[in-house]
XYZ file of N, CA and C in Angstrom:
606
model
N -2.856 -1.188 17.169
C -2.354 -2.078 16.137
C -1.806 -1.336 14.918
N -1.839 -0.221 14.933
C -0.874 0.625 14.140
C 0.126 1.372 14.602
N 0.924 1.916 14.348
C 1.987 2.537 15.256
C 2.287 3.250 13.983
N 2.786 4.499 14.487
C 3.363 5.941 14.089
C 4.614 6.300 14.304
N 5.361 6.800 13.536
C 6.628 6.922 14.113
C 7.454 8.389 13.210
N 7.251 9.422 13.790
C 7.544 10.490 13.102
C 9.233 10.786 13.388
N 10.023 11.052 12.493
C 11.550 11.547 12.376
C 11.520 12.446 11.485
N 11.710 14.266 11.772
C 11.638 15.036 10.971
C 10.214 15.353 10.326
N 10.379 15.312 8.789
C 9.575 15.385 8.068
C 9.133 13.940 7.176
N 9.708 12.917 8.160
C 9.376 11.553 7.381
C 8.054 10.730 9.110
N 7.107 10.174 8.093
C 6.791 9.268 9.136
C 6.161 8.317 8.576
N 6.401 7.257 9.435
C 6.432 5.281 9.528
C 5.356 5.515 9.937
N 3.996 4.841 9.200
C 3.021 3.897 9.376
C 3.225 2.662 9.577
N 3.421 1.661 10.414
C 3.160 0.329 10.987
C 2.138 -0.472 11.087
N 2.051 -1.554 10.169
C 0.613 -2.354 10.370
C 1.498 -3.204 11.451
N 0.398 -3.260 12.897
C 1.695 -4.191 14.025
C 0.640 -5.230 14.421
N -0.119 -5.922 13.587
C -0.636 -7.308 14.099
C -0.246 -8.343 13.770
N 1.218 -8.588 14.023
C 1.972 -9.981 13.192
C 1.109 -11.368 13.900
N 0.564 -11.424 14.686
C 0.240 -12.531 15.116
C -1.032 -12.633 14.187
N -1.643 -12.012 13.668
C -2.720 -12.466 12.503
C -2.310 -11.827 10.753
N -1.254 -12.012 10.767
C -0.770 -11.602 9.737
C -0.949 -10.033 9.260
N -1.205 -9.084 10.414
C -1.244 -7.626 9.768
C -3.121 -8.140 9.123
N -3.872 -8.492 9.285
C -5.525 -8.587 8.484
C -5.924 -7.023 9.260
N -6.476 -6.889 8.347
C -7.161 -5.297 8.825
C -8.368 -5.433 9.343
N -8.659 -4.836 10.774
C -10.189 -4.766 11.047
C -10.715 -3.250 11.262
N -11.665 -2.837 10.884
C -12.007 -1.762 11.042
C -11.505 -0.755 11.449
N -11.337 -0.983 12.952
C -10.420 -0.346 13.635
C -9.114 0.480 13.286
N -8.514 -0.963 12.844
C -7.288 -0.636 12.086
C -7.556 0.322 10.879
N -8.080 0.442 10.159
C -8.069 0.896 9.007
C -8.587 2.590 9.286
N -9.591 2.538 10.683
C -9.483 3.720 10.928
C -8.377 4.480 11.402
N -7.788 3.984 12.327
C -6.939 4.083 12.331
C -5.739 4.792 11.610
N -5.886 3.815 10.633
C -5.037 4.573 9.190
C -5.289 5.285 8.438
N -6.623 5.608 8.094
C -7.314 6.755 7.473
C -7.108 7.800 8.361
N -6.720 8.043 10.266
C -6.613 9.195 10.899
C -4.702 9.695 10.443
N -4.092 8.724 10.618
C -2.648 8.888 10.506
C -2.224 9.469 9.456
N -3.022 8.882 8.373
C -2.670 9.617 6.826
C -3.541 10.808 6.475
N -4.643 11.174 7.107
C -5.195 12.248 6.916
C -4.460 13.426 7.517
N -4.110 12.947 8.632
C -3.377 14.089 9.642
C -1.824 14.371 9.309
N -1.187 13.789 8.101
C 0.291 13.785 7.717
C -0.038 15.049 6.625
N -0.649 16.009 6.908
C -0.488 17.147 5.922
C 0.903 17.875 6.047
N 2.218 17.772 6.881
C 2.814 18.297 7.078
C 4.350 18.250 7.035
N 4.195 16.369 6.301
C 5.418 15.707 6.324
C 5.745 16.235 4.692
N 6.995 15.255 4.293
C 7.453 15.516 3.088
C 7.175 14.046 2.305
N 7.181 13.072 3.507
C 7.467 11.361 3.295
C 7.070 11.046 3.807
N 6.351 9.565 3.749
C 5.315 8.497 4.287
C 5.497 7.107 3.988
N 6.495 6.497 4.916
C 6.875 5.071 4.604
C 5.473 3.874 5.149
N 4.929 3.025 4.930
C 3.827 2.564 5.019
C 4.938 0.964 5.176
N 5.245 0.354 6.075
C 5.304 -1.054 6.184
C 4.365 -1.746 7.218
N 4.796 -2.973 7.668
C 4.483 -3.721 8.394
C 5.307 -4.416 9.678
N 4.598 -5.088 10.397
C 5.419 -5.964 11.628
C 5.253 -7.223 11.450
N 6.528 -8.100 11.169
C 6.536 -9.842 11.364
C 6.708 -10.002 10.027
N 6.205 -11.413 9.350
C 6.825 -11.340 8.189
C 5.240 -11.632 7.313
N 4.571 -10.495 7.067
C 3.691 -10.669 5.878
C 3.633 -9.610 6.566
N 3.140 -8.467 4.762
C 2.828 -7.105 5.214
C 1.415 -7.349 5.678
N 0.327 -7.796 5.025
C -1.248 -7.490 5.044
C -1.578 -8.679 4.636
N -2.380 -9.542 5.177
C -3.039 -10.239 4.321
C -4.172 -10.110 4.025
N -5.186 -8.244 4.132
C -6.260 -8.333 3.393
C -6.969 -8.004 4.639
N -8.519 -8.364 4.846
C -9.252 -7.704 5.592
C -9.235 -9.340 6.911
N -9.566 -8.859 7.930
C -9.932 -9.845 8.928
C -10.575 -10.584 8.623
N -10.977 -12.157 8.731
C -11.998 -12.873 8.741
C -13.000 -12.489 8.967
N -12.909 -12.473 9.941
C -14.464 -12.227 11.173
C -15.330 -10.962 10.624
N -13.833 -10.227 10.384
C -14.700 -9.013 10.065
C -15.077 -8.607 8.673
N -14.109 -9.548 7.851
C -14.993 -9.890 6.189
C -16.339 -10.230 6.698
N -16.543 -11.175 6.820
C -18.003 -12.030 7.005
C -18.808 -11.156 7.743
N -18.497 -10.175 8.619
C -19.362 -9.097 9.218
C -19.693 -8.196 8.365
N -19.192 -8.215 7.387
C -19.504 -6.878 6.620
C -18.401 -5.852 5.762
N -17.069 -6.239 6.511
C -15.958 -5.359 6.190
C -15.526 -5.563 4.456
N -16.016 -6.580 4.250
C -15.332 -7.091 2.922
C -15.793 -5.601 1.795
N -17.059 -5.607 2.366
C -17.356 -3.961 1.507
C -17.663 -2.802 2.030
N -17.381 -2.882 3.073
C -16.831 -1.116 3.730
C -16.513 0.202 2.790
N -16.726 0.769 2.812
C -16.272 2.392 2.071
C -14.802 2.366 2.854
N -14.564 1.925 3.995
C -13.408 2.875 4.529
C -12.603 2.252 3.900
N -12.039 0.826 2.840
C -11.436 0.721 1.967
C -10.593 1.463 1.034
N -12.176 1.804 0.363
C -11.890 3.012 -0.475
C -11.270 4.740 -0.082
N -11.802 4.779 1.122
C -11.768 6.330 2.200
C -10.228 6.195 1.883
N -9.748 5.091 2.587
C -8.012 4.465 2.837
C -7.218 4.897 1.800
N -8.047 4.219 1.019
C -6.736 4.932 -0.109
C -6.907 5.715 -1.313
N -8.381 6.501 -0.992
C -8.196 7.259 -1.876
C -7.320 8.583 -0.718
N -7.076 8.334 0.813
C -6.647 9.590 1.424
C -5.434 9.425 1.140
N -4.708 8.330 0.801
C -3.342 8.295 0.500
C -2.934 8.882 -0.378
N -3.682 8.631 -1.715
C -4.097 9.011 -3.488
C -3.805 10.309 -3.371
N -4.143 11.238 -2.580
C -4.309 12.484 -2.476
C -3.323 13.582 -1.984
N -2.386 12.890 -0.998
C -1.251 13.321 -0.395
C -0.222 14.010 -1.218
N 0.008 15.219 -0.874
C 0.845 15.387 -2.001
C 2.755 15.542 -1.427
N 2.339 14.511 -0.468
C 3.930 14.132 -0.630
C 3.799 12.792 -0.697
N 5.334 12.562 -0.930
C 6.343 10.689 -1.447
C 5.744 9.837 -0.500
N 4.528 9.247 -1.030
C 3.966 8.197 -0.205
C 5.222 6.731 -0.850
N 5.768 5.972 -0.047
C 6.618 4.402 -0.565
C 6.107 3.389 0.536
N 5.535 2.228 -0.230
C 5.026 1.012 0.894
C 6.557 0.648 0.740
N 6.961 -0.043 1.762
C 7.862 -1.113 2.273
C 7.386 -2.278 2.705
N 7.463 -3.559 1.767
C 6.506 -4.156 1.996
C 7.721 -5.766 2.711
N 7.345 -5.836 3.770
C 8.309 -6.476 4.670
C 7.831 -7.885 4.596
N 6.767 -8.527 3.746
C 6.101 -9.523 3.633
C 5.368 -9.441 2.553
N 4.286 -10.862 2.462
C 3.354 -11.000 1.291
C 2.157 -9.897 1.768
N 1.685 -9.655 0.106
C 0.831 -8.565 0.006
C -0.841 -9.339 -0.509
N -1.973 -9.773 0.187
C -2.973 -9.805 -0.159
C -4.545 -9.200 -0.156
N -5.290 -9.880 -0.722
C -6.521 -8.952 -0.846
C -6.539 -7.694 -1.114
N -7.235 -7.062 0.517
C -7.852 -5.496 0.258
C -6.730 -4.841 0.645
N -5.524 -5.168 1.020
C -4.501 -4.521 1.596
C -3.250 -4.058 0.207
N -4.261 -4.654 -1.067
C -3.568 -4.061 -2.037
C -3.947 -2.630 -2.249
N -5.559 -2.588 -2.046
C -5.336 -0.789 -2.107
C -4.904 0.187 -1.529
N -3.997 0.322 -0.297
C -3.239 1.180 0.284
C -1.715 1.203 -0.423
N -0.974 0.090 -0.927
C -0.288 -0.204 -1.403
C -0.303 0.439 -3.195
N -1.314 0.005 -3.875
C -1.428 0.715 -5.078
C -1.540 2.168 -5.050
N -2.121 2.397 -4.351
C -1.955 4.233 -3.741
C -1.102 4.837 -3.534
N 0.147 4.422 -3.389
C 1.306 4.631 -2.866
C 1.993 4.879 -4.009
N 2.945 6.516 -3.856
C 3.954 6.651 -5.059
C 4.524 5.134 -5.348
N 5.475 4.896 -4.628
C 6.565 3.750 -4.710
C 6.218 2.394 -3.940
N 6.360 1.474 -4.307
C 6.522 0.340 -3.668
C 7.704 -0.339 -3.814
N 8.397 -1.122 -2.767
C 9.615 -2.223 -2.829
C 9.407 -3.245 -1.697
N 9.882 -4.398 -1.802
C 9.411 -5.608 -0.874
C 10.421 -6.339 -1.310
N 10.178 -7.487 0.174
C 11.264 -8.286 0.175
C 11.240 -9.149 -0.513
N 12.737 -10.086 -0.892
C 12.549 -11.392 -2.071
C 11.437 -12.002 -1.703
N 10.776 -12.433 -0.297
C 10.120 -13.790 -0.245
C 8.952 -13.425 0.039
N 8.278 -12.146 -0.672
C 7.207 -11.389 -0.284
C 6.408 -12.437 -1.478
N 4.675 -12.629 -1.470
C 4.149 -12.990 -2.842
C 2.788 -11.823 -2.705
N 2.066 -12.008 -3.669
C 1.047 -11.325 -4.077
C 0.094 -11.858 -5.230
N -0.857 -11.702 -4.168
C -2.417 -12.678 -4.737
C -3.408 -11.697 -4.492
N -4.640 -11.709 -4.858
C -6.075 -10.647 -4.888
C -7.538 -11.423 -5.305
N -7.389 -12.177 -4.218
C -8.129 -13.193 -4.779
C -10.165 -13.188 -4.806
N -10.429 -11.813 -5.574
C -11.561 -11.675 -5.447
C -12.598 -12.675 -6.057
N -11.950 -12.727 -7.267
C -12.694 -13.970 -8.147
C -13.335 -15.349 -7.243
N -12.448 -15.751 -6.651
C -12.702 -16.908 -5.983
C -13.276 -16.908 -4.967
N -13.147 -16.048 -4.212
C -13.923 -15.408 -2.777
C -15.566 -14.952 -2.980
N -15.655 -14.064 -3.915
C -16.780 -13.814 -4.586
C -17.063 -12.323 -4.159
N -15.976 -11.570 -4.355
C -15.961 -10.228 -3.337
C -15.914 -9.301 -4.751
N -16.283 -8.462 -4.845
C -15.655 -7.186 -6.102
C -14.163 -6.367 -5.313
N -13.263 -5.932 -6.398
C -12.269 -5.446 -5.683
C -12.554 -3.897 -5.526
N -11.580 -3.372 -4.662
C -12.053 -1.973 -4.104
C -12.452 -1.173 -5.313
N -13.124 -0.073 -5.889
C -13.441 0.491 -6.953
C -12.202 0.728 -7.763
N -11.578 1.371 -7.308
C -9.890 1.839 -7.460
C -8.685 0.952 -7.942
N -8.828 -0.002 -7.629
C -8.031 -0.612 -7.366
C -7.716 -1.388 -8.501
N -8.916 -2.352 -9.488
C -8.386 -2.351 -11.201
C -7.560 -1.553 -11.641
N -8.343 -0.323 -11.833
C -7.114 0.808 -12.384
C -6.220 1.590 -11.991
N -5.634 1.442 -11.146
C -4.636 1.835 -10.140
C -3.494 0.469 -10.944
N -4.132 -0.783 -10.957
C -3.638 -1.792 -10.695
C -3.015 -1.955 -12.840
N -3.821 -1.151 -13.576
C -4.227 -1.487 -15.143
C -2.614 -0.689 -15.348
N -2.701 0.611 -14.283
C -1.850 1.934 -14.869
C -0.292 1.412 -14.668
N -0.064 0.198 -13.606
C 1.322 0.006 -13.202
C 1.345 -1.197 -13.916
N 0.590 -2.278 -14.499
C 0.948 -3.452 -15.274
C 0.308 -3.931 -16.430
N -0.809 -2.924 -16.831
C -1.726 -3.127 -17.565
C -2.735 -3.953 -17.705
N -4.070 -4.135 -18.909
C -5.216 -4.657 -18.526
C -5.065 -6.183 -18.666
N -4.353 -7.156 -19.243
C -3.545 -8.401 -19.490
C -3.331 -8.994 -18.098
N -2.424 -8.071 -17.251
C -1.680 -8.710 -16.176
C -2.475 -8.730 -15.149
N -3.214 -7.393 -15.106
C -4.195 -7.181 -14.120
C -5.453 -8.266 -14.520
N -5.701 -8.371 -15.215
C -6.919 -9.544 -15.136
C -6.542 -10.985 -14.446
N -4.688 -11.275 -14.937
C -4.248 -12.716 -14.115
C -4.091 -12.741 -13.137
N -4.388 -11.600 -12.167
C -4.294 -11.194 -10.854
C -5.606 -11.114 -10.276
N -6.735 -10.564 -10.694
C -7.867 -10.011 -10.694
C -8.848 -11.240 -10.795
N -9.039 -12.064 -11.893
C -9.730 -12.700 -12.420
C -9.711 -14.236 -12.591
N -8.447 -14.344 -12.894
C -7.654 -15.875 -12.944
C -7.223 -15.798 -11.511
N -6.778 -15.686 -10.635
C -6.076 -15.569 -9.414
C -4.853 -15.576 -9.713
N -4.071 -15.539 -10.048
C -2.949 -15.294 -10.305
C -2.019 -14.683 -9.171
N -1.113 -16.065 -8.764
C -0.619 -15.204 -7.576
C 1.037 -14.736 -7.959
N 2.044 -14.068 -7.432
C 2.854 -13.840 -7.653
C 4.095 -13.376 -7.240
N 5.245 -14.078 -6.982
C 6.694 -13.558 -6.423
C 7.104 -12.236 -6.623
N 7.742 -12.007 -5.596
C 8.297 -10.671 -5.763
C 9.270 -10.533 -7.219
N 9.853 -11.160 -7.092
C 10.310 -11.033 -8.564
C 9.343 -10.828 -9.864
N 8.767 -11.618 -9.916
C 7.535 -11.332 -10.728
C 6.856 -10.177 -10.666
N 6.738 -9.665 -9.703
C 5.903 -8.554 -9.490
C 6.439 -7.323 -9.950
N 7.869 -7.386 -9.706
C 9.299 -6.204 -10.103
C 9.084 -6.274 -11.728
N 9.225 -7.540 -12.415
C 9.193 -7.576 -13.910
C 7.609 -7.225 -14.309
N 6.519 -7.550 -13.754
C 5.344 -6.859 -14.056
C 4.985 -5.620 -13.865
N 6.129 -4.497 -12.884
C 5.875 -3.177 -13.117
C 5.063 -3.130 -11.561
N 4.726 -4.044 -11.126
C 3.814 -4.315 -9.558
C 4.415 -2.963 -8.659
N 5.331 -3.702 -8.388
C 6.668 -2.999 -7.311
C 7.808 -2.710 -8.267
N 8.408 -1.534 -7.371
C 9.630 -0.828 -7.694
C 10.917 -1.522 -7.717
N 10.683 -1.974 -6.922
C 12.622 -3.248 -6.378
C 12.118 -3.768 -5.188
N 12.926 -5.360 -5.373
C 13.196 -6.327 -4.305
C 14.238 -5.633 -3.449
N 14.205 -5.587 -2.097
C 15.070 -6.085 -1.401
C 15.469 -6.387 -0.228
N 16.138 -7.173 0.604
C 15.922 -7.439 1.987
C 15.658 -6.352 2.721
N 15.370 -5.143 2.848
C 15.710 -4.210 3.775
C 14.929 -3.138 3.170
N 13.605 -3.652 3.031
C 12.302 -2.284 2.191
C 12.317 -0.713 2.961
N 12.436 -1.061 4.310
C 12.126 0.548 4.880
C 13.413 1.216 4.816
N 14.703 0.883 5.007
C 16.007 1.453 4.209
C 16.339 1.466 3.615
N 15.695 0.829 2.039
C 15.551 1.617 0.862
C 14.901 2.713 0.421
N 13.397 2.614 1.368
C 12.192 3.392 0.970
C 12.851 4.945 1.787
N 13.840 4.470 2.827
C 14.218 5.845 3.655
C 15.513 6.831 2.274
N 16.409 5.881 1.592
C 17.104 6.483 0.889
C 16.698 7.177 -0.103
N 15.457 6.489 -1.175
C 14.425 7.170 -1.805
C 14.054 8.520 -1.391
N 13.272 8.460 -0.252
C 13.040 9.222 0.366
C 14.043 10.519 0.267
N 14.911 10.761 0.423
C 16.041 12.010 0.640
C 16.348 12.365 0.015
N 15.938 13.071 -0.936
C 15.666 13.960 -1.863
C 14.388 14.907 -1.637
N 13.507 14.022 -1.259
C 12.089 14.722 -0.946
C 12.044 15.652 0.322
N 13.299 14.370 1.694
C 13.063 15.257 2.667
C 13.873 16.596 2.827
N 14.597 16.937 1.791
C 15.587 17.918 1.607
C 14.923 19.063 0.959
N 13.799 18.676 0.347
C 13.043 19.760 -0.306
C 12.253 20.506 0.409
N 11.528 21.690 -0.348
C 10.458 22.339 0.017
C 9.465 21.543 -0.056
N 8.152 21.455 0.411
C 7.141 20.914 0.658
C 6.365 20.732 -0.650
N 6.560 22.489 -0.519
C 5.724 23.040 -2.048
C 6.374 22.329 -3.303
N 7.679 22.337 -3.395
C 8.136 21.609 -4.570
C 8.340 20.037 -5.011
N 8.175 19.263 -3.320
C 7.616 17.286 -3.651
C 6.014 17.350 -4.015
N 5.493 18.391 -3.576
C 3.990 18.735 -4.511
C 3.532 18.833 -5.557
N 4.950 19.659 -6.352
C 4.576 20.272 -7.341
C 4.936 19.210 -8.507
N 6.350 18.518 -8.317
C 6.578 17.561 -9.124
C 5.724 16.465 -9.306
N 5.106 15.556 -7.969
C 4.185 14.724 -8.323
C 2.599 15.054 -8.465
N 2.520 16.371 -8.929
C 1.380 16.630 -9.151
C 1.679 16.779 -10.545
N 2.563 17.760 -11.320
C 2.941 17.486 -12.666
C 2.936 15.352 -13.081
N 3.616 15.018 -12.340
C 3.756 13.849 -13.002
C 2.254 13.010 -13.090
N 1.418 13.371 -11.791
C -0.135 12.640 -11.926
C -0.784 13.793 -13.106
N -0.521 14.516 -13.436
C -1.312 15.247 -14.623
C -2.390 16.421 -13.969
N -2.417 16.351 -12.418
C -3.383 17.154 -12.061
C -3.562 18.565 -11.868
């Protein structure tokens, strides 16, 4: 239920469970913690989805089993956090729950017009991933992030572009996220490292 897809020094992560909206179960997420751990070698890391919603968050079944507070959440994206090449979600659908922290992890984000985005911990009665407030504070601040966080606050892609959420709308996220991309894949390794490590301060 994930799929890989390496070209060069770029490779496609695929969430491919459109028939349950992309929900993450364990599996999956291990899954994705092996794919992104093992990309020490690329330059670029496009992260979309299959069908039309990127994620909607963790599985049912497997919330109520336990998944809702899993570490591998956190594992997920703090291994992304860490990458020191051009991580960009392409977000080919709506973005919910826990499937915002792979997404906030991510250098870049862009999604389509009819994508929305909700995090609806408040109401569920879940805490959000540790990370993921301030991940969430640094791209829209502590105001916006609480109407998201706290109020439920859900929100259009457009909205999300003017809140600093995501990078740009547009029909066609993974051939934008690929043009982005080319600059990075033209570089030295050492030097898409060096810049977004200057720019995270580390």
């Amino acid at each position: 239920m994930i799929l890989t897809h390496r070209d060069g020094d770029l490779l496609t992560i695929t969430l491919n469970r459109p028939d349950k909206a992309n929900a993450l179960t364990a599996d999956m997420m291990k899954s994705l913690i092996t794919a992104v751990s093992g990309a020490t070698d690329v330059k670029a890391i496009i992260l979309t989805g299959a069908g039309k919603v990127f994620c909607a968050g963790a599985d049912l079944d497997a919330a109520k089993a336990g998944l809702a507070t899993s570490p591998l959440w956190e594992e997920l994206s703090g291994a992304i956090a860490k990458l020191p090449c051009l991580t960009i979600a392409a977000l080919n659908g709506t973005l919910a729950g826990g499937g915002f922290g792979m997404v906030l992890a991510c250098d870049l984000r862009i999604a389509v017009p009819g994508a929305n985005f909700f995090y609806p911990v408040m109401k569920l009665g879940y805490l959000p991933q540790p990370s993921d407030p301030w991940r969430m504070r640094a791209l829209i601040g502590p105001s916006r992030s609480k109407q998201i966080l706290m109020a439920g606050l859900k929100i259009n892609a457009q909205m999300a572009h003017d809140f600093g959420l995501i990078d740009a709308v547009d029909p066609d996220p993974v051939a934008l996220a690929k043009n982005w991309a080319a600059d990075a894949l033209s570089a030295r390794p050492d030097h898409v490292a060096a810049i977004k490590s200057l720019i995270e301060n580390k």
